[in-house]
Short mmCIF file of C-alpha atoms and ligand atoms in Angstrom, two decimals:
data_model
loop_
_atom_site.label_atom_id
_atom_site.label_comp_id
_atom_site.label_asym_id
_atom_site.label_seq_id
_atom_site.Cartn_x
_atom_site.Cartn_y
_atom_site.Cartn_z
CA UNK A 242 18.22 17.68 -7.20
CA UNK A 243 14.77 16.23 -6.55
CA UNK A 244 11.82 17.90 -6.34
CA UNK A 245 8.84 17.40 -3.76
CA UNK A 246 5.02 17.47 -5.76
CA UNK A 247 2.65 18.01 -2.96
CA UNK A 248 0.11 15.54 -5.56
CA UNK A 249 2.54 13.14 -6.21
CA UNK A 250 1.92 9.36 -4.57
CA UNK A 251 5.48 7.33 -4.19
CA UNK A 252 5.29 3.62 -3.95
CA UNK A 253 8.17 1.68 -2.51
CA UNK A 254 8.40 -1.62 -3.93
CA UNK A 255 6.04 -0.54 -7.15
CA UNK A 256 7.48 -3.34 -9.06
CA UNK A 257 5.42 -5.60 -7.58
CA UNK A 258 2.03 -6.90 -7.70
CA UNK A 259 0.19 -4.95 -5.30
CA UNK A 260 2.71 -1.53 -5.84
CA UNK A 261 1.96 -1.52 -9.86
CA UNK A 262 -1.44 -2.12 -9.32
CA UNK A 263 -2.03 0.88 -7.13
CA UNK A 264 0.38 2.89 -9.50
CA UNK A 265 -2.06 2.00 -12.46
CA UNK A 266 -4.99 2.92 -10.35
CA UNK A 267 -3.61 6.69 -9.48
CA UNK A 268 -2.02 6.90 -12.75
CA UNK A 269 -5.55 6.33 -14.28
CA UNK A 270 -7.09 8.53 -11.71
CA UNK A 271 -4.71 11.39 -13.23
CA UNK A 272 -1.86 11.41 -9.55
CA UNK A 273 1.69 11.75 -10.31
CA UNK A 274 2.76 8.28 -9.28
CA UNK A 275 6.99 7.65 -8.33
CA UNK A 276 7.58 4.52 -8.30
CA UNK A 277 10.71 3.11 -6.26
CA UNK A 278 12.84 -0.18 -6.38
CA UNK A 279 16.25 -1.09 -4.80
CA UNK A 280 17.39 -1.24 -9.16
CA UNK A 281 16.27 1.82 -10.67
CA UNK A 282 16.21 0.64 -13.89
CA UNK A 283 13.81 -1.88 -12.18
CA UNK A 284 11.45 0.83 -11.40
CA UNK A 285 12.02 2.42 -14.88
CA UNK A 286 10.87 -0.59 -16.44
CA UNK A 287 7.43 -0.50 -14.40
CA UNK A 288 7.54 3.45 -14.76
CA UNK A 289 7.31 1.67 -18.69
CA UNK A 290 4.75 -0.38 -18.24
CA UNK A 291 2.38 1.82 -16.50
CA UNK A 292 2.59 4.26 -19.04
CA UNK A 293 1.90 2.18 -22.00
CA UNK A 294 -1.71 0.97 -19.85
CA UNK A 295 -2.52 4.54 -19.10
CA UNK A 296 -2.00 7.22 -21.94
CA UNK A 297 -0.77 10.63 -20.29
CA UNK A 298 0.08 8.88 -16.89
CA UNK A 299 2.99 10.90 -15.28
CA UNK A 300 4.70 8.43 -13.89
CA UNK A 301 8.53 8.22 -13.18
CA UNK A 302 10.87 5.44 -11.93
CA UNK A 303 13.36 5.76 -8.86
CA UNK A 304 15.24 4.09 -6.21
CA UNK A 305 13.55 4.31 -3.13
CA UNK A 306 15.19 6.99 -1.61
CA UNK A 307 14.91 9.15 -4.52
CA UNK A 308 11.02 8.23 -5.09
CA UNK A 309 10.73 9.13 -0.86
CA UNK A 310 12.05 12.21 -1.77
CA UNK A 311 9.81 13.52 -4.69
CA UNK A 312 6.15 12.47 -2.71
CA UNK A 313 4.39 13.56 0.25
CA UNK A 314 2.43 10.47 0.80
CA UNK A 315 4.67 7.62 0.63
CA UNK A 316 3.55 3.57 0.33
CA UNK A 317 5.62 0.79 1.49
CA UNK A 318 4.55 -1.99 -0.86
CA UNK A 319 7.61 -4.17 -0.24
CA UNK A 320 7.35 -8.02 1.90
CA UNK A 321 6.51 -7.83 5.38
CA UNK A 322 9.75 -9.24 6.50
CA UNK A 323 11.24 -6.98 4.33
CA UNK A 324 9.60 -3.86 5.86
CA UNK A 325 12.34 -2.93 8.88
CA UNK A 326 15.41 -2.90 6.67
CA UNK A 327 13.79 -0.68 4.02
CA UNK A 328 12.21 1.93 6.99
CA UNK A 329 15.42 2.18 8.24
CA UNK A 330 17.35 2.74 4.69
CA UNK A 331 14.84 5.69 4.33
CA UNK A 332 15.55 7.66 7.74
CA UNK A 333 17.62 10.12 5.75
CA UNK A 334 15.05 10.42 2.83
CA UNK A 335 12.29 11.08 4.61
CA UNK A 336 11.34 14.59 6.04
CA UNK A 337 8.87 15.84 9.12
CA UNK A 338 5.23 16.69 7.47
CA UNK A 339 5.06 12.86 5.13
CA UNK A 340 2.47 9.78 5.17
CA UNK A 341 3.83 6.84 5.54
CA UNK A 342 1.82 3.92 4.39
CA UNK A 343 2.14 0.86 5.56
CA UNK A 344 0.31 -2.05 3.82
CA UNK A 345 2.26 -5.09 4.90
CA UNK A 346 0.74 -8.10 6.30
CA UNK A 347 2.72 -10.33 8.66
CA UNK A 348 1.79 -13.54 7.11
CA UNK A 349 3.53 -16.58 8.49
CA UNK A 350 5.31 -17.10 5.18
CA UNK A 351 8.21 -14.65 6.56
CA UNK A 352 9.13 -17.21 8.33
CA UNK A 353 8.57 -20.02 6.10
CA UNK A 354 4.69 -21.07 7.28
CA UNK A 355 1.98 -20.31 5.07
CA UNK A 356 -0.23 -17.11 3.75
CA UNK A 357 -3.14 -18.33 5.61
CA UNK A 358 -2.02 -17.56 9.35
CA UNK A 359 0.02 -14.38 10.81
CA UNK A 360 3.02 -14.26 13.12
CA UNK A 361 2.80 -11.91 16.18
CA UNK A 362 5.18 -8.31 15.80
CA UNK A 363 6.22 -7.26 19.37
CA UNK A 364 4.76 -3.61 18.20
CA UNK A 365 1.15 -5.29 17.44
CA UNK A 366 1.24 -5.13 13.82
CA UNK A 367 3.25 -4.09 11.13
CA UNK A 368 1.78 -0.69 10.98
CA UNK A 369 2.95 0.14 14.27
CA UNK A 370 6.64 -1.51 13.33
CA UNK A 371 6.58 1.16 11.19
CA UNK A 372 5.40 4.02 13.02
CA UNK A 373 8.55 2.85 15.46
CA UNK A 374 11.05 3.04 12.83
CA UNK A 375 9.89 6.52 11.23
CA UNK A 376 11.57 9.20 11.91
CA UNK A 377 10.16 12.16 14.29
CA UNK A 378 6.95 13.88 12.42
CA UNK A 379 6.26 10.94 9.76
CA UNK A 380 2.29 9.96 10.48
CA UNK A 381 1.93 6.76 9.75
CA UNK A 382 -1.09 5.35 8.04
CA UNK A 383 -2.10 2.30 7.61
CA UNK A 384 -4.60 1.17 4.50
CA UNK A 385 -4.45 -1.30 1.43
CA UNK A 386 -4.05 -4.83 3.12
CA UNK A 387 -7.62 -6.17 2.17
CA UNK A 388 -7.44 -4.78 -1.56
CA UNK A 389 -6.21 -7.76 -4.16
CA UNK A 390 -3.16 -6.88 -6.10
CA UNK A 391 -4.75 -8.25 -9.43
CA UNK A 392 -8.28 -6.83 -8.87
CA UNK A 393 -6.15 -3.53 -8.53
CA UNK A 394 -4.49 -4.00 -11.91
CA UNK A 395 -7.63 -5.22 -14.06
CA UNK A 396 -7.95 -1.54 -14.61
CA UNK A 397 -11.41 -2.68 -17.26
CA UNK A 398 -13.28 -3.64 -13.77
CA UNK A 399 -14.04 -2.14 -10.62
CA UNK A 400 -11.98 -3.43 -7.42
CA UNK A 401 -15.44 -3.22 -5.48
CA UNK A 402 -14.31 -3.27 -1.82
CA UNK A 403 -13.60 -1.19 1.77
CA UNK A 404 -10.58 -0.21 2.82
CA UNK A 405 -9.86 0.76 6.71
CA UNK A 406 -7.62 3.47 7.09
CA UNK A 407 -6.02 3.65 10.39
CA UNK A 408 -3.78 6.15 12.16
CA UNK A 409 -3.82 10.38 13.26
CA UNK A 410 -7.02 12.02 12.14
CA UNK A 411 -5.29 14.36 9.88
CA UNK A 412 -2.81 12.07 7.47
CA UNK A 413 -5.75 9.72 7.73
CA UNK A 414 -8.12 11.72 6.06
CA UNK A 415 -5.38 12.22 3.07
CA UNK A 416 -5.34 8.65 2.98
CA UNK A 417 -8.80 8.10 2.61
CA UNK A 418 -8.80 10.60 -0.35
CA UNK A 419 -6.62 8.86 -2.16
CA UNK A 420 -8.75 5.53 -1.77
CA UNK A 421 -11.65 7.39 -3.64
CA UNK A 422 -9.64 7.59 -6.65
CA UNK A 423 -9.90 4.08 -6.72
CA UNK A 424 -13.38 3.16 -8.79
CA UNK A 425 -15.71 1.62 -6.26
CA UNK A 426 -13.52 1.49 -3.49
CA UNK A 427 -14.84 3.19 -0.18
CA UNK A 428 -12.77 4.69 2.41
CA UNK A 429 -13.82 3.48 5.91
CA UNK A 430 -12.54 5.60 9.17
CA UNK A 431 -10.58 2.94 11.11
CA UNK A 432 -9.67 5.38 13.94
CA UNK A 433 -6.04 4.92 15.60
CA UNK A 434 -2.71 3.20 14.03
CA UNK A 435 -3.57 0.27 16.83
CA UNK A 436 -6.50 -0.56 15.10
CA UNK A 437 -4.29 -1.99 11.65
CA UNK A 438 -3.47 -5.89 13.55
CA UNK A 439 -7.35 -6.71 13.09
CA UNK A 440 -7.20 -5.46 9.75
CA UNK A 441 -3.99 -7.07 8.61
CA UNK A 442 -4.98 -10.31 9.99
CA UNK A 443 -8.16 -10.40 7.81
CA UNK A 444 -5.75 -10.14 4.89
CA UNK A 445 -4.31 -13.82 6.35
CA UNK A 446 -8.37 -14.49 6.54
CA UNK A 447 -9.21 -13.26 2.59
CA UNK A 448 -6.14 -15.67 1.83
CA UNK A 449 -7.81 -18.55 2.88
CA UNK A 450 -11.10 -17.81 1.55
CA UNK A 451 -9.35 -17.59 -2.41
CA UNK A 452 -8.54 -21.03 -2.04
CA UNK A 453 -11.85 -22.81 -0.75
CA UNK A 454 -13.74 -20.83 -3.14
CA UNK A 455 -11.41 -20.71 -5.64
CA UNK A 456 -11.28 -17.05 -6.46
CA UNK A 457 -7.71 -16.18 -7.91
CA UNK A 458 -8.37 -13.10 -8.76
CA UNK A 459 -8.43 -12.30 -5.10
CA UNK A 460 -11.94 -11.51 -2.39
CA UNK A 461 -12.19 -8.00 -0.52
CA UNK A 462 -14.50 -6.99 2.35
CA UNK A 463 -17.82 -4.98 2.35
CA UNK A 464 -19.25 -4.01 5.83
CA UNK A 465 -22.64 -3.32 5.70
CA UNK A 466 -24.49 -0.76 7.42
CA UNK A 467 -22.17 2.34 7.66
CA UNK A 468 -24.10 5.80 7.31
CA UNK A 469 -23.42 6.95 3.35
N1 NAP B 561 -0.27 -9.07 -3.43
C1 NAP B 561 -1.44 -8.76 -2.84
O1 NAP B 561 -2.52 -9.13 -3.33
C2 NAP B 561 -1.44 -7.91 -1.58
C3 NAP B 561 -2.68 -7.56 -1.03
C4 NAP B 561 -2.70 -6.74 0.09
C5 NAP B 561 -1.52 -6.31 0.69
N2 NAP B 561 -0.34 -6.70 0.13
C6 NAP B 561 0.90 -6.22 0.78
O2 NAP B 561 1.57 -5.39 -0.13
C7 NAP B 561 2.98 -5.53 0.01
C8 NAP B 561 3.58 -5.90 -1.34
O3 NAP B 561 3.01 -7.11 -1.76
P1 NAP B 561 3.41 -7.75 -3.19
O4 NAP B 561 2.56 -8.94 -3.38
O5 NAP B 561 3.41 -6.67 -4.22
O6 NAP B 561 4.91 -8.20 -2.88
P2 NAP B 561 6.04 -8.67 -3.88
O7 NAP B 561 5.57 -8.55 -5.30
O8 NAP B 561 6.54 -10.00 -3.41
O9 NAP B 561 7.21 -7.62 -3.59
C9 NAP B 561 7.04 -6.24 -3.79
C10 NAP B 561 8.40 -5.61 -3.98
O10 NAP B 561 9.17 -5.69 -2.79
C11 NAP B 561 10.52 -5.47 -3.16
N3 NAP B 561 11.40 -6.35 -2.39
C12 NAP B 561 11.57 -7.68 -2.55
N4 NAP B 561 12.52 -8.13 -1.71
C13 NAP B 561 12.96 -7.05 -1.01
C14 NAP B 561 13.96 -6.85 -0.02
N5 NAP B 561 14.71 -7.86 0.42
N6 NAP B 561 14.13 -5.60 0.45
C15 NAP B 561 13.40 -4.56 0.00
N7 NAP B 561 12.46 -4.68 -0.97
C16 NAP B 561 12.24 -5.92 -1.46
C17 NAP B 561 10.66 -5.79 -4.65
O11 NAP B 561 10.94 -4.57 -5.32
P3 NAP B 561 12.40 -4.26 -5.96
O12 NAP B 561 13.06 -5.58 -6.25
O13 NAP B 561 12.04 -3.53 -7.19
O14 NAP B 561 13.10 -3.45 -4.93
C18 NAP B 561 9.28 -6.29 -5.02
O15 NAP B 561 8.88 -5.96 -6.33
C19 NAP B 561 3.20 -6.61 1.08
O16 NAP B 561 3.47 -6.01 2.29
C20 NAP B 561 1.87 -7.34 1.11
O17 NAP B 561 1.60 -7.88 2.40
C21 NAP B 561 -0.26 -7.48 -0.99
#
């Protein structure tokens, strides 16, 4: 029987680059982090891992459905083309009252073009593919596509950017506490859902920029001249 922790953060996908690295981050920041996988014992293993960078971190491995079912604010961190099949596995998982998260960026590699560029989705971005797919009463935020996956797991440094957090006032607001546990990262009001296709096609933008100034750890955005 699985239990639902009102603090708890799940993160689909976790075993990846950018999933881990925001599990470290809330793990450090003290969150109850579930972390979910299609393998469980794949999501053990970064349950593991996450653990032995951040002493105390309650952290716990699951397959997705299971990790859906034990968080009320739950991030997709899987592939963009991999984002409608793993909505739709979830339908029965997830309950009226949860944050979705969507984070995925439709870069042209889903269909076998480069990271640099974005395909269009019919829904106008991949946030709103998701808010399609959710089922009744799941807000859907969207937040995390201009934040580097290995900036978020040099836990030692700061990630030292903005992140835009789109979608309903209310489950918005929850999202942009949870960016504040992240050291030097700012939340920044992106008003409705809509709003996510300029933000995920800056992601295709940052891309670019990595390579002609040869930054592998990864470049995020500042704006300048918001009221503190
Ligand atoms: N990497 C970055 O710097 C970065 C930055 C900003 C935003 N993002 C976004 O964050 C998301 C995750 O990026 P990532 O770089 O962490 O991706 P990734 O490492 O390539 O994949 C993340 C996880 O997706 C799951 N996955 C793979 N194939 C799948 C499938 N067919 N069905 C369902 N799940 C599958 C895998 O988990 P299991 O095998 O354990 O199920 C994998 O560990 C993407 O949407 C990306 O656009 C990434």
């Amino acid at each position: 029987m699985s239990t639902l922790d009102s603090n708890a953060i799940a993160i689909l996908g976790g075993t990846g680059d950018q999933g881990l690295g925001l599990a470290l981050r809330f793990a450090a920041a003290g969150r109850p982090v579930r972390i979910g996988s299609r393998k469980e014992e794949r999501a053990l293993a970064a349950a593991e891992e996450v653990r032995g960078k951040v002493r105390g971190a309650d952290v716990t491995g699951h397959e997705n459905a299971e990790a859906t079912r034990r968080a009320e604010i739950v991030i997709l961190s899987v592939p963009f083309e991999h984002t409608a099949p793993t909505v739709k596995g979830l339908t029965a998982a997830l309950a009226p009252g949860q944050i979705l998260v969507s984070m995925g960026v439709p870069l042209a590699t889903a269909i076998g073009d480069g990271p640099v560029r974005t395909v269009g989705v019919w829904q106008g971005s991949c946030a709103e593919l998701v808010a399609s797919l959710a089922p009744d009463g799941v807000h859907t935020v969207s937040a995390f596509q201009n934040v580097p996956a290995h900036r978020l797991q040099d836990l030692p440094h700061a990630v030292e950017c903005d992140v835009i957090v789109s979608g309903d006032k209310a489950p918005r607001e929850r999202v942009m506490e949870l960016c504040k546990l992240i050291p030097s990262v700012r939340a920044v009001n992106g008003g409705p859902l809509a709003n996510a296709r300029y933000v995920e096609a800056w992601t295709a933008l940052l891309i670019g920029l990595t390579v002609r100034y040869k930054v592998p750890e990864g470049m995020g955005f500042r704006l300048t001249g918001l009221p503190e």
